[in-house]
Backbone as JSON, one array per atom type, in Angstrom:
{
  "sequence": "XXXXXXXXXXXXXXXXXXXXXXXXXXXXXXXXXXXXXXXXXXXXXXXXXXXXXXXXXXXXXXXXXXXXXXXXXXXXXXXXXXXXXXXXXXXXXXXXXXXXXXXXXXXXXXXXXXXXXXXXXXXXXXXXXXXXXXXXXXXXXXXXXXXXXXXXXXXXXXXXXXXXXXXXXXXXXXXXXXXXXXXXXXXXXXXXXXXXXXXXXXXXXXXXXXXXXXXXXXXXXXXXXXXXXXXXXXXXXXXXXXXXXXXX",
  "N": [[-66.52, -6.5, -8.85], [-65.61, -5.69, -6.55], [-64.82, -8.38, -5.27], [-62.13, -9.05, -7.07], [-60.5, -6.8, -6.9], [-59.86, -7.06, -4.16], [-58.49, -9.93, -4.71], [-56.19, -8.91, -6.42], [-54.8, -6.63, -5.05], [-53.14, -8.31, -2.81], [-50.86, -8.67, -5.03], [-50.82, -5.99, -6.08], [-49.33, -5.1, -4.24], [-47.18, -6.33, -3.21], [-46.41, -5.34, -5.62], [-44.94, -2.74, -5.3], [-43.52, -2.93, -3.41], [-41.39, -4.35, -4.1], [-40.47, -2.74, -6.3], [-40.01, -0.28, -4.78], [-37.7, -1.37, -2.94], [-34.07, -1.41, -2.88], [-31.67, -2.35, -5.2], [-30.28, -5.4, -5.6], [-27.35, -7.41, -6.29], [-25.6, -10.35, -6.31], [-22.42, -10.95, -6.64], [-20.56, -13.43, -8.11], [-16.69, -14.16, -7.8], [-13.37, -15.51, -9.17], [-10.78, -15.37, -7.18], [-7.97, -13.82, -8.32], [-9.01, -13.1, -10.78], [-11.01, -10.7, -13.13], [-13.01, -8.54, -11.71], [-16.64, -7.28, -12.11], [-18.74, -4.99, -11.32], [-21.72, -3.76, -11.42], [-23.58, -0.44, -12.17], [-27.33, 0.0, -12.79], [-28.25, 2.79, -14.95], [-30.81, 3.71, -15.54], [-32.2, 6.33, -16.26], [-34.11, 9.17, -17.25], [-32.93, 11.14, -16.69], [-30.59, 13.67, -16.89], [-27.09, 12.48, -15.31], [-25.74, 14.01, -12.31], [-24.35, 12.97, -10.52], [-22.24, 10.34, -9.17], [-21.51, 7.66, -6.94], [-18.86, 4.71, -5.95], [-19.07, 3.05, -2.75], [-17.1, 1.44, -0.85], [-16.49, -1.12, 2.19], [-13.65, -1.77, 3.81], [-10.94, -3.33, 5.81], [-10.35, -0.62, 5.72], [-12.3, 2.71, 4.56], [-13.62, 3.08, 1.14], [-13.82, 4.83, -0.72], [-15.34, 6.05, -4.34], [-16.05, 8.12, -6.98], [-17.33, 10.15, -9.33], [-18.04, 13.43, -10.75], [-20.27, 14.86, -12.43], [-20.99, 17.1, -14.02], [-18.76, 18.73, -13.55], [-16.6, 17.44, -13.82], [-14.96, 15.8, -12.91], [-13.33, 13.2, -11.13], [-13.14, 11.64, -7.8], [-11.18, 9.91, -5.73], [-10.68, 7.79, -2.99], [-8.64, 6.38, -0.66], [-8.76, 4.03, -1.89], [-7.99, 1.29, -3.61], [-4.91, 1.1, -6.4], [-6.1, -1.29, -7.84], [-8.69, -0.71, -8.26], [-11.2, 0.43, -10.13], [-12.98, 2.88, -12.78], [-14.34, 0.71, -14.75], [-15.81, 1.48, -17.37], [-16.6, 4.94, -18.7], [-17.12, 7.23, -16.57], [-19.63, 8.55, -16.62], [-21.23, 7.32, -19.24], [-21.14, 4.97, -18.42], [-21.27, 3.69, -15.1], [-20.11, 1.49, -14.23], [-18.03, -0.7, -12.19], [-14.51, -1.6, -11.91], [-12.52, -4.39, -10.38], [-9.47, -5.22, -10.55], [-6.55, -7.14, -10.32], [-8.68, -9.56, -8.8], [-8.77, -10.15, -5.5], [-8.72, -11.93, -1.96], [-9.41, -9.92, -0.09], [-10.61, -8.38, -0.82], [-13.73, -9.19, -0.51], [-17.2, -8.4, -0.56], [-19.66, -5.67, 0.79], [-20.82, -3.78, -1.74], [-21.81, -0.93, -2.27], [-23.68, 1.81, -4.63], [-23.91, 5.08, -5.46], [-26.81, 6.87, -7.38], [-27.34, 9.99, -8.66], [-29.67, 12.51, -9.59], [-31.77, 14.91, -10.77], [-34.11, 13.55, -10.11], [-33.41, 12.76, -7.67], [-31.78, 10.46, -5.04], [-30.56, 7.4, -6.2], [-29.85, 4.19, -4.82], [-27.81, 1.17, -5.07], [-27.09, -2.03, -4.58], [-24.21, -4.33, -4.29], [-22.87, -7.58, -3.54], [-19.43, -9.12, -3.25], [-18.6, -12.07, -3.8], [-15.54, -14.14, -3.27], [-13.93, -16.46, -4.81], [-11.81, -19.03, -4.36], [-9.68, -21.63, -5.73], [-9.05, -24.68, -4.35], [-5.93, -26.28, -3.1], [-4.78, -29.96, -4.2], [-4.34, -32.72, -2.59], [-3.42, -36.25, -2.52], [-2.45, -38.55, -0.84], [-0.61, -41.44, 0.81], [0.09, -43.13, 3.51], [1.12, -45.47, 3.51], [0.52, -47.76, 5.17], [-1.96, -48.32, 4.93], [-3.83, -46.73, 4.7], [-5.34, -43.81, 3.29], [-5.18, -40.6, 2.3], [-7.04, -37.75, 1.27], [-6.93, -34.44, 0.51], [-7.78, -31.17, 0.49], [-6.83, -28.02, -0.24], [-6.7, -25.19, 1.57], [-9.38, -23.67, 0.44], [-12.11, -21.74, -0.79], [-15.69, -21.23, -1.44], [-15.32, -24.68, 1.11], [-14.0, -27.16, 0.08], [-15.44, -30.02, -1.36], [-15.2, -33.45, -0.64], [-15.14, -36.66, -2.06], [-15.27, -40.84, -2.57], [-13.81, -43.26, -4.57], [-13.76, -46.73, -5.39], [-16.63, -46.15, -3.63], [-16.67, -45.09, -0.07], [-18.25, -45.4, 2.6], [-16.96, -45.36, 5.28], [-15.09, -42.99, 5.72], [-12.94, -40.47, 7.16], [-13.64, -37.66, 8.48], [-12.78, -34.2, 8.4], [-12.02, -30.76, 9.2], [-10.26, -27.52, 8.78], [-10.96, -24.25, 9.55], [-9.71, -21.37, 8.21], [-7.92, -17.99, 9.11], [-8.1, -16.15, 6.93], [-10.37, -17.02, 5.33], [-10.43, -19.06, 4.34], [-10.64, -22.66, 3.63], [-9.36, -25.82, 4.62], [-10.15, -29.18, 3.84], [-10.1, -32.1, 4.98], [-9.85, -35.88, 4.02], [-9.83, -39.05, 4.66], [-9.49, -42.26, 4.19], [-9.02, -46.22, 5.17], [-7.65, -48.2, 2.95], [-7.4, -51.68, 1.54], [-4.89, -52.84, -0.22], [-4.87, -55.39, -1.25], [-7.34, -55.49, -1.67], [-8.38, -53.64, -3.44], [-7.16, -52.54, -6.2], [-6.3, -49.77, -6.42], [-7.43, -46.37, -5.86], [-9.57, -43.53, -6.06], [-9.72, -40.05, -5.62], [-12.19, -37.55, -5.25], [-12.69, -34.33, -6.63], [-14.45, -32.45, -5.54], [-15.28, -28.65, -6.55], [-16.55, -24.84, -6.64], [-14.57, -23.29, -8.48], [-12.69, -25.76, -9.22], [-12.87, -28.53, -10.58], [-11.41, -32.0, -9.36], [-9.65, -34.84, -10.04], [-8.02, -37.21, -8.61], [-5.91, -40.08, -8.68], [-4.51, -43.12, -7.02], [-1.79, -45.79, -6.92], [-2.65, -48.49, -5.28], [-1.49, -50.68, -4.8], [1.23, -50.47, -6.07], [2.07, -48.33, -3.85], [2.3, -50.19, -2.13], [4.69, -52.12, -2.84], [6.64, -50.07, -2.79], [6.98, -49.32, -0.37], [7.62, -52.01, 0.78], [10.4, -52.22, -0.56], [11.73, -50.08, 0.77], [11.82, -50.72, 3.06], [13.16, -52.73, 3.05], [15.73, -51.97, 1.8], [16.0, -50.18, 3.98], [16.96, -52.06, 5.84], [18.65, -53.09, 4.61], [21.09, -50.8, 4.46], [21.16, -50.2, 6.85], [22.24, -52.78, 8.11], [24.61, -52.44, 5.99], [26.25, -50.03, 7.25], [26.73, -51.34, 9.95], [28.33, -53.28, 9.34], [30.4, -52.09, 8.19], [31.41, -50.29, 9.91], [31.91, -52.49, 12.03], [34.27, -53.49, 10.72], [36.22, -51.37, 10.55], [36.8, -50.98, 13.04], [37.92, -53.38, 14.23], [40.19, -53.29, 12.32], [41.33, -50.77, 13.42], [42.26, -51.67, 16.1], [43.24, -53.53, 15.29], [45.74, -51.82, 14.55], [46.37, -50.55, 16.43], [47.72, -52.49, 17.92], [49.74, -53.37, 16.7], [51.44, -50.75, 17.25], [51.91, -50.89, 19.71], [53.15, -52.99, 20.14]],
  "CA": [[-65.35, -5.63, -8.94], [-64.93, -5.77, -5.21], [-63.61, -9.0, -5.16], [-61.45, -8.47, -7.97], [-59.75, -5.76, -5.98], [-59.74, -8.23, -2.77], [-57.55, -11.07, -5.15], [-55.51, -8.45, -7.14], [-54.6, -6.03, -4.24], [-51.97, -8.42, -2.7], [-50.04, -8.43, -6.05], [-50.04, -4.48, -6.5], [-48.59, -4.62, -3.06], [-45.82, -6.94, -3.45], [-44.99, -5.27, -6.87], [-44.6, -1.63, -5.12], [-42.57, -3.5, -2.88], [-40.15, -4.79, -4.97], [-40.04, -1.02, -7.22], [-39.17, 0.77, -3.81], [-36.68, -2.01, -2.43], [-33.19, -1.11, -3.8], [-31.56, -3.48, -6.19], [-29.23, -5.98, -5.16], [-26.66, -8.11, -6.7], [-24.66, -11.0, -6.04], [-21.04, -11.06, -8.09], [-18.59, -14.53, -7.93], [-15.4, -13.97, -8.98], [-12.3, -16.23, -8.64], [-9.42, -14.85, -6.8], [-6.96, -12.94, -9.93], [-9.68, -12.69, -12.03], [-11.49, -9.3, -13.24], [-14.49, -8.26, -10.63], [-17.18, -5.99, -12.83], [-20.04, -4.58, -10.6], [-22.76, -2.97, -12.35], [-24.61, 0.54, -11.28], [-27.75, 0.66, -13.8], [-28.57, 3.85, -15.07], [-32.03, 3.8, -16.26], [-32.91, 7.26, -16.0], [-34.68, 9.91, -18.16], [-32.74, 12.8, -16.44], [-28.97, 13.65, -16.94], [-26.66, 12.33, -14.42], [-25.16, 14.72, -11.46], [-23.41, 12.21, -9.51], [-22.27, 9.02, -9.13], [-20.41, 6.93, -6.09], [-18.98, 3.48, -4.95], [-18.61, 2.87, -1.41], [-16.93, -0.45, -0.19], [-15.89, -1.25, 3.52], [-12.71, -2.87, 3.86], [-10.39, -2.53, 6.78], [-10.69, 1.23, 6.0], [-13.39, 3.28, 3.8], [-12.68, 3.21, 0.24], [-14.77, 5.9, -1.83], [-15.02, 5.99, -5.9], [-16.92, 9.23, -6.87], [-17.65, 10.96, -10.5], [-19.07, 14.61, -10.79], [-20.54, 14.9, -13.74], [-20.96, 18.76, -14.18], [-17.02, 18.84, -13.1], [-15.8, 16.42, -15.08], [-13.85, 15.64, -11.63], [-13.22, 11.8, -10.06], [-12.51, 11.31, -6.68], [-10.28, 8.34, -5.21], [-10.42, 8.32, -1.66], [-8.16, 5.15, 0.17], [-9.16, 2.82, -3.04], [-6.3, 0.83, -4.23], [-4.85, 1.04, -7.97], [-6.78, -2.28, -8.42], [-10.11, -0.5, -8.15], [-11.23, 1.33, -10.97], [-14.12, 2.56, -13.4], [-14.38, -0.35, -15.95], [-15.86, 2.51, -18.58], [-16.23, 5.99, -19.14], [-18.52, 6.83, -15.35], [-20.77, 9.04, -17.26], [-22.55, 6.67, -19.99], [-21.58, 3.47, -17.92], [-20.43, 3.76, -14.0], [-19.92, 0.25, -13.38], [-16.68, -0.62, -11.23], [-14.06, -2.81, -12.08], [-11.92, -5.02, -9.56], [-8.61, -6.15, -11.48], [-6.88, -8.79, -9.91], [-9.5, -9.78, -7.58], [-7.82, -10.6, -3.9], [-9.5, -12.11, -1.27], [-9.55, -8.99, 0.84], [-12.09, -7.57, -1.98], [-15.11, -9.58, -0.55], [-17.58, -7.5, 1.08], [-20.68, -5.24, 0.27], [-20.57, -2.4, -2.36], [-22.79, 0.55, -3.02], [-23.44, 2.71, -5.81], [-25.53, 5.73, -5.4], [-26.6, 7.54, -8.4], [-27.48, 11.11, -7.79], [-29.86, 13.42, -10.48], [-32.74, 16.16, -10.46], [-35.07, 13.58, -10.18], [-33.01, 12.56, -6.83], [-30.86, 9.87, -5.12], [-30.86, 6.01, -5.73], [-28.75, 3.16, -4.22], [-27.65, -0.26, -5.9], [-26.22, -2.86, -3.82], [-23.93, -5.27, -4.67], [-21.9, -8.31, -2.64], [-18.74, -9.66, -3.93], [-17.7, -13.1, -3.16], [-14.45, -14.13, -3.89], [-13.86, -17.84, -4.99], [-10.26, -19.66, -4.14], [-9.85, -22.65, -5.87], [-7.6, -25.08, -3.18], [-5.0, -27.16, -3.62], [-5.38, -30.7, -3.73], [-3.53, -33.91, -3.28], [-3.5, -37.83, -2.57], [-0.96, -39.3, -0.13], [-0.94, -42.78, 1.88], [0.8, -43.67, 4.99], [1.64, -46.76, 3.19], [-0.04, -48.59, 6.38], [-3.48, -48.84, 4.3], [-4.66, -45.36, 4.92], [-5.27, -42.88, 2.12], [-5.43, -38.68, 2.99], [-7.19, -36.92, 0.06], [-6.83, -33.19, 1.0], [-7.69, -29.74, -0.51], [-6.07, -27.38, 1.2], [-7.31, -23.41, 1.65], [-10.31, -23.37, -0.63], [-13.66, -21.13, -0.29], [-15.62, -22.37, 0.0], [-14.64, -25.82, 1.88], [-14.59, -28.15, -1.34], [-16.63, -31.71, -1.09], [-14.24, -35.0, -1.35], [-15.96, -38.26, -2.06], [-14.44, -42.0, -3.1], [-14.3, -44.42, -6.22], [-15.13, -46.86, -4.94], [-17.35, -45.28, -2.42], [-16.3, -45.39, 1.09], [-18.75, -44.83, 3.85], [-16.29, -45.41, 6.24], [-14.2, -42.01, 5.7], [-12.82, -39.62, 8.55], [-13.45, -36.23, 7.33], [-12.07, -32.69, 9.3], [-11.81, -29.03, 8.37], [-9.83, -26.72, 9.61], [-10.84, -22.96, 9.01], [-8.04, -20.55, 8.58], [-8.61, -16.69, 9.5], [-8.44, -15.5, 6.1], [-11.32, -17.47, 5.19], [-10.45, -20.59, 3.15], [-11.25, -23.67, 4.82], [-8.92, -26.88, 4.29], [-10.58, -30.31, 4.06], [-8.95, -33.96, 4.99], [-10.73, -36.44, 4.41], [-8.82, -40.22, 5.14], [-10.33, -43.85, 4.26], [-8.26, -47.38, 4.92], [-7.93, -49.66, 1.94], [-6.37, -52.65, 1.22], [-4.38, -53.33, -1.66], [-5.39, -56.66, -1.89], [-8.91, -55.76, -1.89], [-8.76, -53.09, -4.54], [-5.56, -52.15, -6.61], [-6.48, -48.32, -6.59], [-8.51, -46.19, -5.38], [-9.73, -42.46, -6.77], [-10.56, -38.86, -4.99], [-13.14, -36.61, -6.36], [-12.46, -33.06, -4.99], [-15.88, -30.9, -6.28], [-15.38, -26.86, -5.76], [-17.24, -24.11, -7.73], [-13.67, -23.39, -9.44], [-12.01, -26.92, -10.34], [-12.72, -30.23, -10.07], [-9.9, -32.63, -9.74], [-9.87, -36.02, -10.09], [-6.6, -37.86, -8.52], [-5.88, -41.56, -8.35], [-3.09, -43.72, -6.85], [-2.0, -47.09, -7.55], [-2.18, -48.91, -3.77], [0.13, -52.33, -4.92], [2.62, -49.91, -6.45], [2.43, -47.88, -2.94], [2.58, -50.54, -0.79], [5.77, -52.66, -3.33], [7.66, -48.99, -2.89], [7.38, -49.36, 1.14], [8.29, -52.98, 0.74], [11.39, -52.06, -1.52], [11.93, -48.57, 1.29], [12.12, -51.74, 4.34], [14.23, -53.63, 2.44], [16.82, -50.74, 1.28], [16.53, -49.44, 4.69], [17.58, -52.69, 6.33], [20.34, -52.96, 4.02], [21.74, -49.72, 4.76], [21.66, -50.24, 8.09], [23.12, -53.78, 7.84], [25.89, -52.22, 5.64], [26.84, -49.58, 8.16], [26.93, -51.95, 10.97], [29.55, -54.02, 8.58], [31.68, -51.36, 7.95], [31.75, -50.22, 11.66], [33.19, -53.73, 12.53], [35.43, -53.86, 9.54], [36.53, -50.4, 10.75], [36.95, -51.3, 14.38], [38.72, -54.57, 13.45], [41.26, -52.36, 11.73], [41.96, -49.37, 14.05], [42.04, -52.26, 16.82], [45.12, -54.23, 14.62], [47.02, -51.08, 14.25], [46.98, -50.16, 18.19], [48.47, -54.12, 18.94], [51.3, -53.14, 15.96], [51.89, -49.72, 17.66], [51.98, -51.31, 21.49], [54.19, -54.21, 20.0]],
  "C": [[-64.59, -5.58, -7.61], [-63.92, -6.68, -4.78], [-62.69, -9.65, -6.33], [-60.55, -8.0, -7.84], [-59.05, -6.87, -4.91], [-58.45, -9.36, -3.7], [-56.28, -10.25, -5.81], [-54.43, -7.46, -6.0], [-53.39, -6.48, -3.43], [-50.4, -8.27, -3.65], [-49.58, -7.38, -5.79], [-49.37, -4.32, -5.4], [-47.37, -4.58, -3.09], [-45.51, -6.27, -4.74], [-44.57, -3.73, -6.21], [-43.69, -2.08, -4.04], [-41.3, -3.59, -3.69], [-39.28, -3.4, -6.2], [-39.5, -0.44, -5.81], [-37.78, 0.14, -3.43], [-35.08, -1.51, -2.99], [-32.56, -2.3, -4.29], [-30.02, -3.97, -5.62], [-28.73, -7.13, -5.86], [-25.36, -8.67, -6.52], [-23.44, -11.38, -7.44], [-20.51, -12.27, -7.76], [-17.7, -14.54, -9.0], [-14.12, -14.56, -8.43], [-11.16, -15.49, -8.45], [-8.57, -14.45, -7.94], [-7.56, -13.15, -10.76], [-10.28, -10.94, -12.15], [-13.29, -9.64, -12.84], [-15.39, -7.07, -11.98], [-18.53, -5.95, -12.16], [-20.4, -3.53, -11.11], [-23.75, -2.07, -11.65], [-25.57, 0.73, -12.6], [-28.22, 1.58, -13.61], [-29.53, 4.02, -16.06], [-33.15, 4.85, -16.66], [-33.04, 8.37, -17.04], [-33.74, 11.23, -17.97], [-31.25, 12.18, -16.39], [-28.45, 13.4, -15.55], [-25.7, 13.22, -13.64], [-23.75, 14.37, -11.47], [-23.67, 10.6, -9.29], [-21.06, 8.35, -8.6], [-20.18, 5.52, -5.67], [-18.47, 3.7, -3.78], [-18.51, 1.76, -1.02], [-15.98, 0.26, 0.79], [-14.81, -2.01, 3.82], [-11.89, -2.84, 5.15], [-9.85, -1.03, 7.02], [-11.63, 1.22, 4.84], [-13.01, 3.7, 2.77], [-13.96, 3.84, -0.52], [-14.36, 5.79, -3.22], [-15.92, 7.12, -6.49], [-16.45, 9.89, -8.08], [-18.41, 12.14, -10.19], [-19.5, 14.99, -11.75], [-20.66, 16.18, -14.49], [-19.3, 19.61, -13.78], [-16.53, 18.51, -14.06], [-15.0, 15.91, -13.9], [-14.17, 14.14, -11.38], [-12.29, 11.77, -9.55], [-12.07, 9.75, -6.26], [-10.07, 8.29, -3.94], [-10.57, 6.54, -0.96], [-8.82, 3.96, -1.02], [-7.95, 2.88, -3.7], [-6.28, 0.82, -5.65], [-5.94, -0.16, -8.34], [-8.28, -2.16, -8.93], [-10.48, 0.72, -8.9], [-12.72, 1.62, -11.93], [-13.96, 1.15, -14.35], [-14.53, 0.37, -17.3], [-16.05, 3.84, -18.32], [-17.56, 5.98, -17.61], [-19.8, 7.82, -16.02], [-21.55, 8.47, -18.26], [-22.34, 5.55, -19.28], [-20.55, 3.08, -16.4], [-20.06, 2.56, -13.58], [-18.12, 0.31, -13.03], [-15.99, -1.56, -11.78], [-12.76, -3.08, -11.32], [-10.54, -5.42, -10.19], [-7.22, -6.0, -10.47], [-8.08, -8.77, -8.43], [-8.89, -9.82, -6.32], [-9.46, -10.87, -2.92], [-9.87, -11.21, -0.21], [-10.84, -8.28, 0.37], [-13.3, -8.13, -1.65], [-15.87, -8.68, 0.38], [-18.72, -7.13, 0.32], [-20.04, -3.93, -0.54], [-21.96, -1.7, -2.83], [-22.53, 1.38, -4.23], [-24.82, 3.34, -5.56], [-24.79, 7.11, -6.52], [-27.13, 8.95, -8.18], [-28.25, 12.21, -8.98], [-31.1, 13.94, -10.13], [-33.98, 15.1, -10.34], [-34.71, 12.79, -7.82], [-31.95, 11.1, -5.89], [-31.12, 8.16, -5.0], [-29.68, 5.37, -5.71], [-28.82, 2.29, -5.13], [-26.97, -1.08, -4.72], [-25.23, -3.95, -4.7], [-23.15, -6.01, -3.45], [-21.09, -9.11, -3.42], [-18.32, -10.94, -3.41], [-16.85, -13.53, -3.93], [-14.25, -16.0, -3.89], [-12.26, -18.42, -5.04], [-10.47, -21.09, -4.48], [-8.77, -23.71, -4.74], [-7.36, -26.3, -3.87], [-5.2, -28.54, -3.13], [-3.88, -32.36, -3.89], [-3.93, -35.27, -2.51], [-2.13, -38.41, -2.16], [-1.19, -40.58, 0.43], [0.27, -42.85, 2.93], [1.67, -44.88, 4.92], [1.37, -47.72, 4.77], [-1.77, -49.04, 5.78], [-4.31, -48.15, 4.3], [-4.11, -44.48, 3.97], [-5.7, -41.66, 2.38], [-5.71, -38.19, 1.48], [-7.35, -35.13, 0.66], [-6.87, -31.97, -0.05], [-7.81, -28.93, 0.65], [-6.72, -25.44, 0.59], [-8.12, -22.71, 0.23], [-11.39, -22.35, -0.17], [-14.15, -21.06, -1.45], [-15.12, -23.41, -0.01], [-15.13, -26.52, 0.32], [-15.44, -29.39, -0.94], [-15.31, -32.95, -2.04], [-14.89, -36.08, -1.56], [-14.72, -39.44, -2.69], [-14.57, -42.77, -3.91], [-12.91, -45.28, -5.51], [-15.37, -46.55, -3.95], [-17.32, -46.17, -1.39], [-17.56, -44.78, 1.7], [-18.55, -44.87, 5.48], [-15.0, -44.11, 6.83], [-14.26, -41.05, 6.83], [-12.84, -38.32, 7.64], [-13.0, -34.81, 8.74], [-11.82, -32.02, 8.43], [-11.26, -28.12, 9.46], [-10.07, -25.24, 8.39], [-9.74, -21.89, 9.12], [-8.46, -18.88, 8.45], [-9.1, -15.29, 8.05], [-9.93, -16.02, 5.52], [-11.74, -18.59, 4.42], [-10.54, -21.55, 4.56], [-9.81, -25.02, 3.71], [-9.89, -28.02, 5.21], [-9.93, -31.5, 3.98], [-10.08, -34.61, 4.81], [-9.88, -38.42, 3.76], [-9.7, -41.58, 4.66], [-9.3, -45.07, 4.58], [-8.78, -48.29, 3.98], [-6.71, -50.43, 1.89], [-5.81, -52.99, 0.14], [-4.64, -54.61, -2.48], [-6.88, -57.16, -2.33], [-9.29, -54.93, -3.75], [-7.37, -52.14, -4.53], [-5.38, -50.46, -6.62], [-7.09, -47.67, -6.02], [-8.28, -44.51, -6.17], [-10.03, -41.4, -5.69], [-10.99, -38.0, -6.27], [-12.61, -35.37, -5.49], [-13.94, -32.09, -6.2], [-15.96, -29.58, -5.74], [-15.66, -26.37, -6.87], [-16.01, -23.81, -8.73], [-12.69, -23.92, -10.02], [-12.58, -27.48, -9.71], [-12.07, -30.98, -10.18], [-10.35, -33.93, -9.46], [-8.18, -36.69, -9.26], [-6.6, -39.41, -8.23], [-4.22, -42.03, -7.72], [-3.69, -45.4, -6.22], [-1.73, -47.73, -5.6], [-1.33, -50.12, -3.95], [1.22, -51.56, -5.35], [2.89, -49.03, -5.5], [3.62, -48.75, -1.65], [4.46, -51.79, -1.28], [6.31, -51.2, -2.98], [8.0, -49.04, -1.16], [8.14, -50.52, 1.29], [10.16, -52.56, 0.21], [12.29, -50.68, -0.18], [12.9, -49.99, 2.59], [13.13, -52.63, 3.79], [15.8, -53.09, 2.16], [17.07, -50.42, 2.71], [17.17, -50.63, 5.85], [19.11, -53.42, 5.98], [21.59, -52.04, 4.61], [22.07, -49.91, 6.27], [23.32, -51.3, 8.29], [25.07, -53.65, 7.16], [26.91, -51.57, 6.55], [27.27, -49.98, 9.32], [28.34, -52.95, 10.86], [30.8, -53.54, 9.24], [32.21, -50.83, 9.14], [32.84, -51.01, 12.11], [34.2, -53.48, 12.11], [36.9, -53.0, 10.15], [37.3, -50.35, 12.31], [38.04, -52.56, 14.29], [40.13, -53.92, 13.26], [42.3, -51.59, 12.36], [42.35, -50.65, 15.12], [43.36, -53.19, 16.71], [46.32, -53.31, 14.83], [47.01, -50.85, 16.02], [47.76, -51.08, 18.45], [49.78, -53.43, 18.33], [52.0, -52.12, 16.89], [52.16, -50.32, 18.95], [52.77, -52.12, 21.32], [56.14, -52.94, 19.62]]
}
């Protein structure tokens, strides 16, 4: 029986651990979607009281009295509201999300048998914008621009020659470049993958129909020149006749 006790004894530890700990939960929710953070209320005894508290660049309180009938709003923006009725179901609800909304939230429930916490942390998901340019010199820029997190670019066909950079920006999206040189004559196309938790984009571009549009750009733009240099003369020529007439 002793050692019985001795093998079982770490268990009952770790499970009175985990009953005292308070309960914590991670939310993701994409930027202008609807946030819903959950306070459960598992308790035998009628509920008092019941508050959220999130930290934002000021202190934004959410507070039911249940023997009142009263809810308090204190510096919490229209966006931040119960979701249902806070007496059979206090959970919170976020509507439109914003990226300012990420942070930690509390919920403490409050009755005769006394007071428990909930945690939650909201992260906020920005899908970023993405595109596929060339230099028309043989270098290809696949870019997703102010995502969180930083998305993941890869190549079809796979480059392991790619320049990659991130620049973080203070709100907290991250833009990713990430550059390869191909040749058109090696391979007529080429693909970016962009992988982020809320799109995945696929983009392609044709590199012989890049690099015929630069051809066709050098060609047009040596025209143009060529023409203006014409008409200059032509123009000069002209004004150049009428001064002799006028001096004659």
């Amino acid at each position: 029986m002793a050692q019985t006790w001795v093998v079982l004894a770490p268990f009952f530890f770790l499970l009175i651990i985990l009953v005292q700990s308070p309960a914590y939960n991670i939310v993701n929710v994409e930027a202008g979607n609807e946030a819903v953070l959950n306070c459960p209320f598992l308790f035998k005894k009628p509920l008092l009281m019941v508050t959220w508290k999130m930290k934002f660049s000021t202190y934004c309180l959410l507070a039911y009295r249940y023997d009142k009938n009263v809810t308090r709003n204190l510096n919490c923006s229209e966006r931040t509201t119960w979701k249902y009725s806070p007496d059979s179901n206090p959970a919170l609800r976020i509507y439109p999300v914003e990226l300012g909304d990420e942070g930690n939230y509390t919920c403490e429930i409050v009755n005769s048998e006394g007071n428990f916490h909930f945690f939650s942390y909201l992260a906020v998901i920005v899908p970023p914008t993405v595109t596929l340019t060339t230099d028309n010199g043989g270098v290809v820029i696949c870019q997703a621009s102010a995502g969180k997190p930083a998305a993941e670019i890869s190549w079809v066909p796979a480059n392991n020659h790619s320049t990659d950079r991130e620049v973080h920006h203070p709100n907290g999206t991250v833009t990713r470049v990430s550059s390869v040189e191909w040749k058109s004559n090696v391979h007529s196309s080429v693909t970016c993958l962009v992988t982020h938790p809320a799109t995945n984009k696929t983009l392609s571009l044709d590199l012989l129909y890049a690099s015929l549009n630069l051809h066709y750009l050098m060609i047009g733009g040596s025209a143009s020149v060529a023409a203006a240099i014409g008409i200059g003369v032509i123009l000069c020529l002209i004004f150049r006749c009428k001064g002799k007439s006028f001096g004659e």
